Short mmCIF file of C-alpha atoms in Angstrom, two decimals:
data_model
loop_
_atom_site.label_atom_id
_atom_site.label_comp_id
_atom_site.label_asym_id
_atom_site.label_seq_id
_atom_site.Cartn_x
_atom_site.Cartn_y
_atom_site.Cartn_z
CA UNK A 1191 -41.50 -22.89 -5.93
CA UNK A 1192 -40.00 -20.39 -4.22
CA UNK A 1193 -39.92 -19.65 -0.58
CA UNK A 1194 -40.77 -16.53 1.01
CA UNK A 1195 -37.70 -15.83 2.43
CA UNK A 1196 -35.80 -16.19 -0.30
CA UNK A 1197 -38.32 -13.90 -2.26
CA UNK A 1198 -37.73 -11.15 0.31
CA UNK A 1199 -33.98 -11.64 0.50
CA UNK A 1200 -33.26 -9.68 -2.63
CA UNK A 1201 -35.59 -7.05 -1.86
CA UNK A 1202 -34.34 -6.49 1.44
CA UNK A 1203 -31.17 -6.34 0.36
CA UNK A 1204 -31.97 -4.01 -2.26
CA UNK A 1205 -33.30 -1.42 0.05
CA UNK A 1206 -30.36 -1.71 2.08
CA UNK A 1207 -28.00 -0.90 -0.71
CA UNK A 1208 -30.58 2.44 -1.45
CA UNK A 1209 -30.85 3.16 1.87
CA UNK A 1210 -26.93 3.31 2.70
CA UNK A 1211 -27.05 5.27 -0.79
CA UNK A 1212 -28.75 7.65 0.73
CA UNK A 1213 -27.02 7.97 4.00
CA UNK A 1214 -23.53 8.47 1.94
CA UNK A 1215 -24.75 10.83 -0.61
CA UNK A 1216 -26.92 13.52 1.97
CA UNK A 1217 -24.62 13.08 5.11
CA UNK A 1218 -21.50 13.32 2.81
CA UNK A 1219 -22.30 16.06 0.94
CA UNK A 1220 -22.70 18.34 3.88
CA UNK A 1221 -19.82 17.42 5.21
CA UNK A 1222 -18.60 20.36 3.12
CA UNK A 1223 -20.49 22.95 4.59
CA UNK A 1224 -19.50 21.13 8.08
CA UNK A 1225 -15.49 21.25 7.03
CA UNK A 1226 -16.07 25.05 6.46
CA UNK A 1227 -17.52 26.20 9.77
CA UNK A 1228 -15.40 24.15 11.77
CA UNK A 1229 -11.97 25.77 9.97
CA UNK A 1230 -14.12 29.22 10.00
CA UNK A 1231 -14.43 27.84 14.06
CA UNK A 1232 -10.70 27.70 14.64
CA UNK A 1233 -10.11 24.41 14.98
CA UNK A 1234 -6.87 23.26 12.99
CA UNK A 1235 -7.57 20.59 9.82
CA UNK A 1236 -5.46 17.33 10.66
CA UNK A 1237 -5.39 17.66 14.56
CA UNK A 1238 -9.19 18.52 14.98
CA UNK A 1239 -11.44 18.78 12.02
CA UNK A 1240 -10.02 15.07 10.89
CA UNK A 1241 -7.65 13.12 13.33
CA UNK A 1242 -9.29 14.09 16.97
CA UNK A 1243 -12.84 13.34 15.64
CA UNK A 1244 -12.16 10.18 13.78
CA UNK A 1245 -10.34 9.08 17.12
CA UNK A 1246 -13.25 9.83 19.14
CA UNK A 1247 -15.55 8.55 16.96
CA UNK A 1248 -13.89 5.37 15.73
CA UNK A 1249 -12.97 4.47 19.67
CA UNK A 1250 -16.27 5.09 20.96
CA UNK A 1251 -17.84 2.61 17.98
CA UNK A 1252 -15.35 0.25 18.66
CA UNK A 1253 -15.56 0.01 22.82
CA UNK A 1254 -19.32 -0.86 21.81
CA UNK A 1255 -18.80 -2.98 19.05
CA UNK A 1256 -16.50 -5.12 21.88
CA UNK A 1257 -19.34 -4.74 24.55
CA UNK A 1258 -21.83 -6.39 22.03
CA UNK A 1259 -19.52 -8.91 21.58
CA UNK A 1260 -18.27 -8.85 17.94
CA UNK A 1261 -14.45 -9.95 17.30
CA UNK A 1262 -12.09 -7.26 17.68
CA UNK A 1263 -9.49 -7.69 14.34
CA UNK A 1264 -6.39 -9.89 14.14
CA UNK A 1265 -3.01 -8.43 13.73
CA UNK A 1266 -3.59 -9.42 9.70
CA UNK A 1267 -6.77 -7.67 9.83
CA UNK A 1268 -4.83 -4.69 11.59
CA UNK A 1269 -2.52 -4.58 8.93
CA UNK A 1270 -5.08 -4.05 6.00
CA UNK A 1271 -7.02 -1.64 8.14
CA UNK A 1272 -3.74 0.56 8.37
CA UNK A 1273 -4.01 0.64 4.93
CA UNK A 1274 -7.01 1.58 4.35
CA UNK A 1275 -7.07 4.03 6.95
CA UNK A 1276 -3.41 5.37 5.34
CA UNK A 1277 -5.46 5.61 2.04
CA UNK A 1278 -9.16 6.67 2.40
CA UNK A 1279 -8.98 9.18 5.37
CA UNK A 1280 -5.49 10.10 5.59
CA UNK A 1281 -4.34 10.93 2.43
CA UNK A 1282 -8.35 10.99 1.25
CA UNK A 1283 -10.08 13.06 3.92
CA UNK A 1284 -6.84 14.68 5.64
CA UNK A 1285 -5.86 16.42 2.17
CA UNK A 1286 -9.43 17.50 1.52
CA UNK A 1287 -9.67 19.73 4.55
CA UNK A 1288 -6.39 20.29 3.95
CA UNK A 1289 -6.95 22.34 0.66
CA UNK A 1290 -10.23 23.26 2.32
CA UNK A 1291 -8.26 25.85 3.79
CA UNK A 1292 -6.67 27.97 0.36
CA UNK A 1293 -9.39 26.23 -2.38
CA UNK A 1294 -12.67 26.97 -3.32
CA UNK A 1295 -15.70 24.24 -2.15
CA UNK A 1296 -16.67 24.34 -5.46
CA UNK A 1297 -13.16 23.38 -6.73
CA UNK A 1298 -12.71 20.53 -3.74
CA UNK A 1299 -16.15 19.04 -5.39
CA UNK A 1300 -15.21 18.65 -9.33
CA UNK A 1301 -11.42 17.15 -7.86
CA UNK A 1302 -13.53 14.94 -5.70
CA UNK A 1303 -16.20 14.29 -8.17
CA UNK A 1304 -13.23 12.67 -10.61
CA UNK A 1305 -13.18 9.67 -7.68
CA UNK A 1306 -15.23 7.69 -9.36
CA UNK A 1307 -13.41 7.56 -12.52
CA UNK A 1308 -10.35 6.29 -10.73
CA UNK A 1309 -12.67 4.00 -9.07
CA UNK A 1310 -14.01 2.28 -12.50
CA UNK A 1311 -10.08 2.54 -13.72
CA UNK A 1312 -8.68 0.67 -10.81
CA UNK A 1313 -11.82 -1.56 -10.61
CA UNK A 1314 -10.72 -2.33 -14.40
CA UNK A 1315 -7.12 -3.17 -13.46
CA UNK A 1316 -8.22 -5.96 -11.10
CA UNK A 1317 -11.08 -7.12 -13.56
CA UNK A 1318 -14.03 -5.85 -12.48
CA UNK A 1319 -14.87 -4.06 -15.67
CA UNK A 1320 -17.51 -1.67 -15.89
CA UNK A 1321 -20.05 -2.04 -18.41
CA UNK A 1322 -20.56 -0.05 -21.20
CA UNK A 1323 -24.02 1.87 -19.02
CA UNK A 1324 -21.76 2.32 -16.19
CA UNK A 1325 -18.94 3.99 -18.53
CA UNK A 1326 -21.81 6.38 -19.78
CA UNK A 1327 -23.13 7.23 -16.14
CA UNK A 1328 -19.60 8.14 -15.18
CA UNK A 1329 -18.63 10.39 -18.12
CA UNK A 1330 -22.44 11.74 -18.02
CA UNK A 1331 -21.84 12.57 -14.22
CA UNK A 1332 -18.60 13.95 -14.42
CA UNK A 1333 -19.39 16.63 -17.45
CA UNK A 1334 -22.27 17.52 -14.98
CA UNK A 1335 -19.97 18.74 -11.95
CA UNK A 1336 -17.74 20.13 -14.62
CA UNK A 1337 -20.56 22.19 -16.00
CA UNK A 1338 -22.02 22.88 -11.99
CA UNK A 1339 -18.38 24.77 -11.74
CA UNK A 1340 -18.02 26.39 -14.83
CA UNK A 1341 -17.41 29.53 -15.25
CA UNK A 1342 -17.38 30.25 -11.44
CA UNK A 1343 -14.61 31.84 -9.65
CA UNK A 1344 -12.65 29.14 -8.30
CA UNK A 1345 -9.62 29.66 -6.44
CA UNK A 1346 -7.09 27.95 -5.16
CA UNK A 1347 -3.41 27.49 -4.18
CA UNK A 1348 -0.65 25.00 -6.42
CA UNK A 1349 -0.75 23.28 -3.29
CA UNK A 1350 -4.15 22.68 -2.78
CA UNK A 1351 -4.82 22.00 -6.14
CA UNK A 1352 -2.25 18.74 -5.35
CA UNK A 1353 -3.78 18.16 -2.16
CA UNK A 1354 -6.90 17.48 -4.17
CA UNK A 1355 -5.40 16.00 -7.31
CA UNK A 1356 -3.83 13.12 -4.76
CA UNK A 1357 -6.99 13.01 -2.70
CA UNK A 1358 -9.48 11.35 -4.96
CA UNK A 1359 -6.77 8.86 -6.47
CA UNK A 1360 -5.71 7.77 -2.72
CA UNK A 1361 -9.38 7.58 -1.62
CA UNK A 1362 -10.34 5.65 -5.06
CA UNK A 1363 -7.30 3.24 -4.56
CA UNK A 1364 -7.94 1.95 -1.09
CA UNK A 1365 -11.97 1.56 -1.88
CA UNK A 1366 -10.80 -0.89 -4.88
CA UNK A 1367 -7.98 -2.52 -2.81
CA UNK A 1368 -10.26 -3.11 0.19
CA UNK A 1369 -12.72 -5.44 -1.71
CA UNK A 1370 -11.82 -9.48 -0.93
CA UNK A 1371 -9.22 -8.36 1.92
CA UNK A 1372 -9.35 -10.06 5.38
CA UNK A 1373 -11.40 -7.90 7.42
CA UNK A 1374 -13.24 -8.02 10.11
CA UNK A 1375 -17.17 -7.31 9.88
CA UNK A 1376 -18.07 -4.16 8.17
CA UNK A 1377 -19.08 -2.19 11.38
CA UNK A 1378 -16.15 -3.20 12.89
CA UNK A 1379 -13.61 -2.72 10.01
CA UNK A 1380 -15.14 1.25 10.04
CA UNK A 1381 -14.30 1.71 13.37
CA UNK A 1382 -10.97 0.34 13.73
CA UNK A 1383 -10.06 1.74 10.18
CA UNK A 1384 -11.29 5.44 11.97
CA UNK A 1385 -9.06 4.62 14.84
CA UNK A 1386 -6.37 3.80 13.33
CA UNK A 1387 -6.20 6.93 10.92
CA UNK A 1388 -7.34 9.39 13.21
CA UNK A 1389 -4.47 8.85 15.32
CA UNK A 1390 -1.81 8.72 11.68
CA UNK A 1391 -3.75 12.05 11.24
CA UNK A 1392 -3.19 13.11 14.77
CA UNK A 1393 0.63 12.88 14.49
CA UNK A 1394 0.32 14.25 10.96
CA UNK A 1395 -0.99 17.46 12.53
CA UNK A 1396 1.28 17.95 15.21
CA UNK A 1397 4.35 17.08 12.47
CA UNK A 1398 2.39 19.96 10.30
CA UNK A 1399 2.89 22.13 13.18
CA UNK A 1400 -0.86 22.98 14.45
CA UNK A 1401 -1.70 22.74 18.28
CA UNK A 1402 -4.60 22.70 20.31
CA UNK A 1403 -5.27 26.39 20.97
CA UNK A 1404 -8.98 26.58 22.52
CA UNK A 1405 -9.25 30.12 22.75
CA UNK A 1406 -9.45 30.55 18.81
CA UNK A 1407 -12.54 27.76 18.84
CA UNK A 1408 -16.28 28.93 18.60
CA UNK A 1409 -19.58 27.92 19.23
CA UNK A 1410 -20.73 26.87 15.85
CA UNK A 1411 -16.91 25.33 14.69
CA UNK A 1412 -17.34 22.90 17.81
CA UNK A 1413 -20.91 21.80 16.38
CA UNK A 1414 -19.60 21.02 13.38
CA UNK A 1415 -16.94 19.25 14.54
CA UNK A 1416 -19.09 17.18 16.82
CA UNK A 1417 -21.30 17.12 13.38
CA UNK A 1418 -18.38 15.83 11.24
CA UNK A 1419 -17.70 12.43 14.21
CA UNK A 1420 -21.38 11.82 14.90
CA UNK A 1421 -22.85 11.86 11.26
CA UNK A 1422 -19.85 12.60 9.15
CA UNK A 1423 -17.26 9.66 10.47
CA UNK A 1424 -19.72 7.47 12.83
CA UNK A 1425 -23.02 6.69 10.51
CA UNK A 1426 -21.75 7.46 6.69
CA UNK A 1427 -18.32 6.34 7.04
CA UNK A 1428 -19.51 3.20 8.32
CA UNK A 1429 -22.39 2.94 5.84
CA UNK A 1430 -19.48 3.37 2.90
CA UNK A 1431 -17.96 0.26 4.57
CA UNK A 1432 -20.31 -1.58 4.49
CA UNK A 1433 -21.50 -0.83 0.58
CA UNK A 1434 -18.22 -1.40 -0.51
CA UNK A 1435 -18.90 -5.35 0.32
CA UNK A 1436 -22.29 -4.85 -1.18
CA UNK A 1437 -22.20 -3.13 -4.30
CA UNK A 1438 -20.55 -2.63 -7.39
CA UNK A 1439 -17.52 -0.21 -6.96
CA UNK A 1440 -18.92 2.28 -9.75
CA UNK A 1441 -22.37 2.84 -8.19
CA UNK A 1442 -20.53 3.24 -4.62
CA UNK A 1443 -18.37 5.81 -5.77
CA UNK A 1444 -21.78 7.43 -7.46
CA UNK A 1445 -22.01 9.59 -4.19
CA UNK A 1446 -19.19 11.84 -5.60
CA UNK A 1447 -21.53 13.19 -8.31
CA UNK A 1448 -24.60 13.96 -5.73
CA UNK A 1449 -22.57 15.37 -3.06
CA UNK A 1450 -22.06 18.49 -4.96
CA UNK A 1451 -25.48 18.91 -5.10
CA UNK A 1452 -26.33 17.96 -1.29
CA UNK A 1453 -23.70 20.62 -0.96
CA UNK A 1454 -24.96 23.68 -3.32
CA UNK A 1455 -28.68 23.37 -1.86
CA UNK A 1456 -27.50 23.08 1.89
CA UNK A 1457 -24.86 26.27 1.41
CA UNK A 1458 -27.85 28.17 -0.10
CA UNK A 1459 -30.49 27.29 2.75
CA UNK A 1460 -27.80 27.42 5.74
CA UNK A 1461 -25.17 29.87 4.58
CA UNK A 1462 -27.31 31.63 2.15
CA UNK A 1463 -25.37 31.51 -0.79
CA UNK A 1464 -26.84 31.33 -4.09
CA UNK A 1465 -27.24 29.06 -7.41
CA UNK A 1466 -28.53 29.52 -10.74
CA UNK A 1467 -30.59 28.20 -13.13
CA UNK A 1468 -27.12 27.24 -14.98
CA UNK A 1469 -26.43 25.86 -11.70
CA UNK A 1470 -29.85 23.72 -11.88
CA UNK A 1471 -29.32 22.09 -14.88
CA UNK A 1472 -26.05 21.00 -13.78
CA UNK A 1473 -27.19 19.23 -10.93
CA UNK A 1474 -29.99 17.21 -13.28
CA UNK A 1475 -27.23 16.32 -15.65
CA UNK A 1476 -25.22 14.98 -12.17
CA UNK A 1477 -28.02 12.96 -11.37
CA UNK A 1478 -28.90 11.66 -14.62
CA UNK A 1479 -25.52 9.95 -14.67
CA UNK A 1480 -25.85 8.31 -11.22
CA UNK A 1481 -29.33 7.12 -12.86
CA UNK A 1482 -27.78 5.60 -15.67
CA UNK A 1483 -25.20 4.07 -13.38
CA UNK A 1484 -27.88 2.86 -11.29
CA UNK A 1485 -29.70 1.34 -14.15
CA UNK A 1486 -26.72 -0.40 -15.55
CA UNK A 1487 -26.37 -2.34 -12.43
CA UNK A 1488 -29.58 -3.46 -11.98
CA UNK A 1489 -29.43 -4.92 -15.40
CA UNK A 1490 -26.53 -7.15 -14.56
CA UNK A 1491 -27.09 -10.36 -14.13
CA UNK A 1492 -27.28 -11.58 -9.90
#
């Protein structure tokens, strides 16, 4: 007979998984629109929009992770959280906003989009397979963001078109490599993994040549920077932690298909630019692949 708890384990857990889901795919995808205003703001892309706000916001999470007690890392753990900080949000999110500047948003989400498909080939080189369902969610959800883009005038600079070529790959890479490495808890791994990058990104800006120039900074480019560390690095970052030690690495890197669409409804309502119905039936085909991925994983056996 079984007991109650373990009855309600699996359930809890599976609304965990749904609700992090969530978190990653609505937060995430308007970190977009948030990138935008804060470079439209003034504030320079490595030094501000991604190093100065992951420092704040990792530092603050960890000073209160250490107040409520959990184990800061070891130097081991330090070394695979450099990594992964090198990987996901250096070369990951620093190259985005990067090419944020010269490329198109609609052109940063289809490079972006292709993350998952790096994600299911790495997952593949260190044996976790996907299944045949998750193979068809994937290719479903990437024709989707190809057709969401088609046809539009994208733009965009050889360099930024490498920035984002190299962003999803990087990002991909470390998610896979991450899985079964000594780490501390998943809380604390996101907050020492945002320290430790935002201050590689830091440096990277200064190297790049951008300063702190305040008189060039609005209003509305300092909200969304405070947007991007509160919601953007703070609460999704660290529910993407945490899934990738919960979930399978296809239906994590599922939030790369719906961010698109988080991010064509929120430009429309907020910066009132417009979609069509060509741009509707895009988005259903985007979400009928993270369905089928979705599906295929609750089929496998626990």
């Amino acid at each position: 007979m079984t007991s109650p708890v373990s009855a309600a384990a699996p359930a809890r857990g599976g609304l965990a998984v749904a609700a992090a889901l969530a978190i990653v795919y609505v937060v995430w995808g308007s970190t977009y629109l948030g990138i935008r205003f804060a470079l439209e703001g003034g504030f320079p892309p490595l030094l501000m929009v991604s190093g100065s706000r992951f420092v704040v916001a990792g530092l603050v999470m960890f000073l209160f992770l250490l107040w409520r007690g959990v184990a800061p890392p070891t130097r081991a753990q330090w070394k695979n959280l450099l990594v992964m900080g090198a990987l996901l949000l250096l070369m990951g999110n620093g190259m985005v906003v990067l090419a944020e500047q010269t490329v198109s948003s609609g052109l940063a989400a289809v490079a972006v989009a292709s993350m998952p498909l790096w994600m299911g080939l790495f997952g593949a080189m260190r044996g976790q397979h996907p299944t045949k369902g998750e193979w068809l969610g994937i290719i479903v959800g990437f024709a989707g963001v190809v057709w969401l883009n088609a046809g539009s005038s994208l733009t965009g600079s050889p360099v930024g078109l490498v920035l984002l070529l190299i962003a999803p790959i990087a990002w991909a890479y470390g998610s896979v490599w991450s899985r079964g490495r000594d780490l501390p808890s998943p809380f604390m791994t996101a907050a020492a993994q945002m320290l430790a990058a935002g201050v590689m990104l830091v440096v990277a800006g200064l190297l790049h040549g951008e300063r702190f120039n305040t008189a060039d900074w609005t209003l509305n480019g300092g909200l969304a920077v405070a947007y991007l560390a509160v919601f953007g690095s703070i609460i999704a970052f660290t529910a993407y932690v945490w899934l990738l030690h919960h979930a399978r690495p296809v239906l994590v890197g599922s939030y790369a298909y719906v961010n698109p669409v988080i991010a064509v409804a929120l430009g429309a309502f907020i910066a009132g630019e417009t979609f069509t119905s060509h741009d509707l039936g895009a988005m259903a085909v985007i979400l009928a692949g993270v369905v089928v991925i979705t599906l295929a994983r609750a089929r496998q056996p626990k």
